[in-house]
Amino acid sequence: MSVLDNAQRYGAISRFLHWGVAVLLLWQFLSAATHALLEDSWLDELMWATHKPLGFLLLVIIALRLVWALLNLSRRPAAVSRLAALGHQALYALMIVIPVLALIRQYGSGRAFSPFGIPLMDGFDSEKIEWMVGLGNLLHGELAWLLLAFTLGHIVMAFWHRIRKSHEDVLARMWR
Ligand code: HEM
Ligand code: HEM
């Protein structure tokens, strides 16, 4: 399997990034759902502790993935339609905007934030910054659920293209 993408298949690095992010996002949504539905249960306590640091890690990986996608743009398999290309762009936009909004809210709250011991935000004692907190409260969760809905549509389309014999089997480009 080649490291770089080519016109028929995604390469090893693109696949690793695609499936790695998929697994981490699954955990991220499970922690969010547990927090929303089973607040203060032992499962919530266990999983919610990972939501902020993992969300930060996801942003770093997704930013790297975006750079990698742009570097490979002329090499990778062409999207099957304009709608498929738009769908992938929407997934990227949401994957970046959702954690960025959460980090803006985290900053505005004035509370310190050190994911994995990295002192990212020191926190402050003055009043919290209302617009930062308000923006995150308004959009972080809502856009995240929208991302989940888009992702489910993405998965359905991948299998639909595989089932329909006249369609290009896009799953083979991303899976072995
Ligand atoms: C790609 C990354 C992320 C995804 C997919 C994600 C997803 C979600 C989802 C689905 C919810 C539940 C919303 C609801 O209950 O309706 C949520 C809540 C929350 N997330 Fe994230 N999150 C991400 C990153 C982050 C980061 C980086 C932080 C903080 C630094 C964060 C902090 C929070 C907080 C405090 C809540 C509870 C308040 C709220 O509902 O907005 N998240 N997240
Ligand atoms: C079971 C889960 C998943 C399946 C079966 C799946 C399937 C696929 C397939 C077959 C492709 C190639 C499409 C093509 O070449 O036209 C692809 C690409 C892509 N997928 Fe997924 N996918 C899954 C999960 C996810 C998740 C969770 C995300 C992010 C929210 C995602 C985002 C993308 C993006 C952005 C592309 C474009 C190529 C790239 O830049 O990596 N996928 N996926």
GROMACS .gro file of C-alpha atoms and ligand atoms in nm:
model
  262
    1MET     CA    1   0.000   0.000   0.000
    2SER     CA    2   0.149   0.336  -0.095
    3VAL     CA    3   0.201   0.610   0.162
    4LEU     CA    4   0.066   0.884  -0.065
    5ASP     CA    5  -0.278   0.891  -0.228
    6ASN     CA    6  -0.323   0.804  -0.595
    7ALA     CA    7  -0.612   0.838  -0.839
    8GLN     CA    8  -0.753   0.491  -0.748
    9ARG     CA    9  -0.699   0.476  -0.369
   10TYR     CA   10  -0.625   0.675  -0.059
   11GLY     CA   11  -0.272   0.610   0.074
   12ALA     CA   12  -0.172   0.475   0.417
   13ILE     CA   13  -0.152   0.816   0.589
   14SER     CA   14  -0.493   0.935   0.462
   15ARG     CA   15  -0.651   0.607   0.572
   16PHE     CA   16  -0.486   0.615   0.912
   17LEU     CA   17  -0.612   0.973   0.963
   18HIS     CA   18  -0.964   0.889   0.834
   19TRP     CA   19  -1.020   0.580   1.053
   20GLY     CA   20  -0.827   0.720   1.352
   21VAL     CA   21  -1.044   1.032   1.360
   22ALA     CA   22  -1.358   0.816   1.314
   23VAL     CA   23  -1.273   0.609   1.627
   24LEU     CA   24  -1.183   0.917   1.837
   25LEU     CA   25  -1.501   1.098   1.725
   26LEU     CA   26  -1.709   0.793   1.821
   27TRP     CA   27  -1.566   0.813   2.174
   28GLN     CA   28  -1.619   1.192   2.178
   29PHE     CA   29  -1.989   1.151   2.091
   30LEU     CA   30  -2.030   0.866   2.342
   31SER     CA   31  -1.887   1.086   2.618
   32ALA     CA   32  -2.120   1.373   2.515
   33ALA     CA   33  -2.427   1.147   2.500
   34THR     CA   34  -2.347   0.992   2.839
   35HIS     CA   35  -2.306   1.342   2.985
   36ALA     CA   36  -2.639   1.454   2.839
   37LEU     CA   37  -2.839   1.143   2.931
   38LEU     CA   38  -2.672   0.996   3.242
   39GLU     CA   39  -2.532   1.302   3.416
   40ASP     CA   40  -2.342   1.230   3.740
   41SER     CA   41  -2.348   0.852   3.689
   42TRP     CA   42  -2.018   0.662   3.737
   43LEU     CA   43  -2.002   0.617   3.357
   44ASP     CA   44  -2.040   0.991   3.303
   45GLU     CA   45  -1.767   1.065   3.557
   46LEU     CA   46  -1.536   0.822   3.380
   47MET     CA   47  -1.606   0.939   3.025
   48TRP     CA   48  -1.666   1.313   3.068
   49ALA     CA   49  -1.313   1.356   3.207
   50THR     CA   50  -1.187   1.276   2.856
   51HIS     CA   51  -1.417   1.510   2.657
   52LYS     CA   52  -1.216   1.834   2.675
   53PRO     CA   53  -0.862   1.692   2.635
   54LEU     CA   54  -0.972   1.453   2.359
   55GLY     CA   55  -1.161   1.737   2.188
   56PHE     CA   56  -0.838   1.940   2.188
   57LEU     CA   57  -0.639   1.642   2.053
   58LEU     CA   58  -0.902   1.594   1.781
   59LEU     CA   59  -0.860   1.957   1.671
   60VAL     CA   60  -0.483   1.908   1.638
   61ILE     CA   61  -0.521   1.583   1.440
   62ILE     CA   62  -0.796   1.727   1.218
   63ALA     CA   63  -0.585   2.036   1.140
   64LEU     CA   64  -0.299   1.803   1.036
   65ARG     CA   65  -0.546   1.595   0.832
   66LEU     CA   66  -0.670   1.906   0.653
   67VAL     CA   67  -0.313   2.005   0.561
   68TRP     CA   68  -0.248   1.649   0.441
   69ALA     CA   69  -0.569   1.651   0.233
   70LEU     CA   70  -0.469   1.981   0.068
   71LEU     CA   71  -0.118   1.850  -0.007
   72ASN     CA   72  -0.271   1.538  -0.169
   73LEU     CA   73  -0.556   1.715  -0.345
   74SER     CA   74  -0.424   1.663  -0.698
   75ARG     CA   75  -0.332   1.298  -0.627
   76ARG     CA   76  -0.634   1.155  -0.443
   77PRO     CA   77  -0.937   0.985  -0.603
   78ALA     CA   78  -1.184   1.234  -0.749
   79ALA     CA   79  -1.512   1.271  -0.556
   80VAL     CA   80  -1.800   1.084  -0.725
   81SER     CA   81  -2.008   1.402  -0.754
   82ARG     CA   82  -2.012   1.772  -0.670
   83LEU     CA   83  -2.243   1.686  -0.379
   84ALA     CA   84  -1.997   1.430  -0.240
   85ALA     CA   85  -1.714   1.688  -0.258
   86LEU     CA   86  -1.935   1.946  -0.083
   87GLY     CA   87  -2.028   1.689   0.182
   88HIS     CA   88  -1.662   1.618   0.260
   89GLN     CA   89  -1.590   1.993   0.279
   90ALA     CA   90  -1.881   2.036   0.521
   91LEU     CA   91  -1.745   1.753   0.741
   92TYR     CA   92  -1.404   1.925   0.753
   93ALA     CA   93  -1.558   2.266   0.831
   94LEU     CA   94  -1.765   2.121   1.119
   95MET     CA   95  -1.473   1.915   1.256
   96ILE     CA   96  -1.268   2.237   1.285
   97VAL     CA   97  -1.538   2.483   1.396
   98ILE     CA   98  -1.687   2.263   1.674
   99PRO     CA   99  -1.371   2.229   1.891
  100VAL     CA  100  -1.263   2.590   1.812
  101LEU     CA  101  -1.596   2.720   1.949
  102ALA     CA  102  -1.548   2.507   2.261
  103LEU     CA  103  -1.196   2.643   2.312
  104ILE     CA  104  -1.320   3.004   2.270
  105ARG     CA  105  -1.587   2.932   2.533
  106GLN     CA  106  -1.329   2.770   2.760
  107TYR     CA  107  -1.106   3.078   2.732
  108GLY     CA  108  -1.397   3.317   2.792
  109SER     CA  109  -1.502   3.128   3.107
  110GLY     CA  110  -1.176   3.240   3.271
  111ARG     CA  111  -1.103   2.885   3.385
  112ALA     CA  112  -0.755   2.738   3.331
  113PHE     CA  113  -0.723   2.458   3.073
  114SER     CA  114  -0.426   2.222   3.053
  115PRO     CA  115  -0.506   1.929   2.822
  116PHE     CA  116  -0.253   1.646   2.879
  117GLY     CA  117  -0.061   1.880   3.113
  118ILE     CA  118   0.001   2.137   2.835
  119PRO     CA  119  -0.071   2.479   2.991
  120LEU     CA  120  -0.289   2.608   2.707
  121MET     CA  121  -0.493   2.863   2.907
  122ASP     CA  122  -0.394   3.019   3.241
  123GLY     CA  123  -0.743   3.139   3.333
  124PHE     CA  124  -0.821   3.478   3.489
  125ASP     CA  125  -0.999   3.620   3.795
  126SER     CA  126  -1.200   3.899   3.629
  127GLU     CA  127  -1.554   3.863   3.492
  128LYS     CA  128  -1.603   3.595   3.225
  129ILE     CA  129  -1.622   3.716   2.865
  130GLU     CA  130  -1.992   3.688   2.788
  131TRP     CA  131  -1.980   3.675   2.407
  132MET     CA  132  -1.723   3.393   2.409
  133VAL     CA  133  -1.924   3.183   2.653
  134GLY     CA  134  -2.253   3.269   2.476
  135LEU     CA  135  -2.119   3.172   2.133
  136GLY     CA  136  -2.005   2.830   2.256
  137ASN     CA  137  -2.328   2.771   2.449
  138LEU     CA  138  -2.527   2.859   2.140
  139LEU     CA  139  -2.340   2.655   1.881
  140HIS     CA  140  -2.096   2.392   2.015
  141GLY     CA  141  -2.347   2.120   2.098
  142GLU     CA  142  -2.589   2.201   1.815
  143LEU     CA  143  -2.318   2.191   1.545
  144ALA     CA  144  -2.175   1.874   1.698
  145TRP     CA  145  -2.511   1.694   1.664
  146LEU     CA  146  -2.529   1.826   1.306
  147LEU     CA  147  -2.185   1.673   1.244
  148LEU     CA  148  -2.315   1.341   1.377
  149ALA     CA  149  -2.615   1.358   1.138
  150PHE     CA  150  -2.389   1.442   0.840
  151THR     CA  151  -2.154   1.158   0.936
  152LEU     CA  152  -2.442   0.909   0.943
  153GLY     CA  153  -2.543   1.032   0.595
  154HIS     CA  154  -2.180   0.992   0.483
  155ILE     CA  155  -2.171   0.630   0.606
  156VAL     CA  156  -2.503   0.545   0.440
  157MET     CA  157  -2.379   0.690   0.108
  158ALA     CA  158  -2.051   0.493   0.128
  159PHE     CA  159  -2.246   0.165   0.158
  160TRP     CA  160  -2.507   0.275  -0.099
  161HIS     CA  161  -2.231   0.325  -0.358
  162ARG     CA  162  -2.098  -0.021  -0.271
  163ILE     CA  163  -2.435  -0.193  -0.308
  164ARG     CA  164  -2.531  -0.027  -0.639
  165LYS     CA  165  -2.332  -0.212  -0.902
  166SER     CA  166  -2.344   0.080  -1.145
  167HIS     CA  167  -2.183   0.313  -0.886
  168GLU     CA  168  -1.813   0.355  -0.809
  169ASP     CA  169  -1.729   0.144  -0.499
  170VAL     CA  170  -1.578   0.427  -0.292
  171LEU     CA  171  -1.536   0.205   0.015
  172ALA     CA  172  -1.258   0.016  -0.166
  173ARG     CA  173  -1.066   0.344  -0.195
  174MET     CA  174  -1.062   0.396   0.180
  175TRP     CA  175  -1.071   0.033   0.306
  176ARG     CA  176  -0.841  -0.245   0.185
  177HEM     C1  177  -1.442   1.754   1.760
  177HEM     C2  178  -1.448   1.778   1.889
  177HEM     C3  179  -1.573   1.780   1.972
  177HEM     C4  180  -1.696   1.722   1.951
  177HEM     C5  181  -1.741   1.637   1.833
  177HEM     C6  182  -1.780   1.757   2.065
  177HEM     C7  183  -1.912   1.717   2.081
  177HEM     C8  184  -1.995   1.757   2.182
  177HEM     C9  185  -2.134   1.719   2.196
  177HEM    C10  186  -2.213   1.631   2.099
  177HEM    C11  187  -2.181   1.776   2.310
  177HEM    C12  188  -2.322   1.757   2.372
  177HEM    C13  189  -2.411   1.874   2.346
  177HEM    C14  190  -2.546   1.855   2.413
  177HEM     O1  191  -2.553   1.809   2.528
  177HEM     O2  192  -2.647   1.884   2.345
  177HEM    C15  193  -2.072   1.848   2.370
  177HEM    C16  194  -2.081   1.920   2.489
  177HEM    C17  195  -1.977   1.986   2.546
  177HEM     N1  196  -1.848   1.995   2.499
  177HEM    FE1  197  -1.778   1.916   2.326
  177HEM     N2  198  -1.708   1.834   2.152
  177HEM    C18  199  -1.581   1.850   2.100
  177HEM    C19  200  -1.477   1.922   2.156
  177HEM    C20  201  -1.482   1.988   2.277
  177HEM    C21  202  -1.374   2.064   2.337
  177HEM    C22  203  -1.236   2.086   2.274
  177HEM    C23  204  -1.421   2.113   2.456
  177HEM    C24  205  -1.355   2.199   2.561
  177HEM    C25  206  -1.233   2.244   2.559
  177HEM    C26  207  -1.558   2.070   2.470
  177HEM    C27  208  -1.640   2.100   2.578
  177HEM    C28  209  -1.773   2.067   2.589
  177HEM    C29  210  -1.858   2.108   2.701
  177HEM    C30  211  -1.815   2.193   2.823
  177HEM    C31  212  -1.986   2.057   2.673
  177HEM    C32  213  -2.114   2.070   2.762
  177HEM    C33  214  -2.183   2.200   2.732
  177HEM    C34  215  -2.251   2.201   2.597
  177HEM     O3  216  -2.346   2.122   2.574
  177HEM     O4  217  -2.208   2.277   2.507
  177HEM     N3  218  -1.594   1.993   2.359
  177HEM     N4  219  -1.961   1.835   2.290
  178HEM     C1  220  -1.807   0.377   0.948
  178HEM     C2  221  -1.765   0.500   0.928
  178HEM     C3  222  -1.719   0.557   0.796
  178HEM     C4  223  -1.719   0.502   0.669
  178HEM     C5  224  -1.771   0.367   0.625
  178HEM     C6  225  -1.660   0.599   0.582
  178HEM     C7  226  -1.637   0.583   0.446
  178HEM     C8  227  -1.566   0.669   0.365
  178HEM     C9  228  -1.530   0.645   0.227
  178HEM    C10  229  -1.566   0.519   0.150
  178HEM    C11  230  -1.462   0.752   0.181
  178HEM    C12  231  -1.407   0.773   0.039
  178HEM    C13  232  -1.507   0.859  -0.034
  178HEM    C14  233  -1.463   0.902  -0.171
  178HEM     O1  234  -1.349   0.874  -0.211
  178HEM     O2  235  -1.543   0.967  -0.241
  178HEM    C15  236  -1.455   0.848   0.289
  178HEM    C16  237  -1.396   0.971   0.280
  178HEM    C17  238  -1.406   1.068   0.375
  178HEM     N1  239  -1.465   1.052   0.501
  178HEM    FE1  240  -1.545   0.884   0.576
  178HEM     N2  241  -1.629   0.713   0.653
  178HEM    C18  242  -1.662   0.690   0.784
  178HEM    C19  243  -1.646   0.778   0.889
  178HEM    C20  244  -1.612   0.910   0.873
  178HEM    C21  245  -1.615   1.008   0.979
  178HEM    C22  246  -1.652   0.981   1.126
  178HEM    C23  247  -1.574   1.126   0.924
  178HEM    C24  248  -1.565   1.261   0.990
  178HEM    C25  249  -1.665   1.318   1.050
  178HEM    C26  250  -1.547   1.103   0.783
  178HEM    C27  251  -1.503   1.199   0.693
  178HEM    C28  252  -1.459   1.174   0.565
  178HEM    C29  253  -1.394   1.272   0.478
  178HEM    C30  254  -1.369   1.419   0.512
  178HEM    C31  255  -1.361   1.204   0.360
  178HEM    C32  256  -1.286   1.262   0.238
  178HEM    C33  257  -1.146   1.205   0.235
  178HEM    C34  258  -1.059   1.261   0.344
  178HEM     O3  259  -1.024   1.379   0.339
  178HEM     O4  260  -1.026   1.186   0.440
  178HEM     N3  261  -1.570   0.970   0.756
  178HEM     N4  262  -1.520   0.795   0.399
   0.00000   0.00000   0.00000
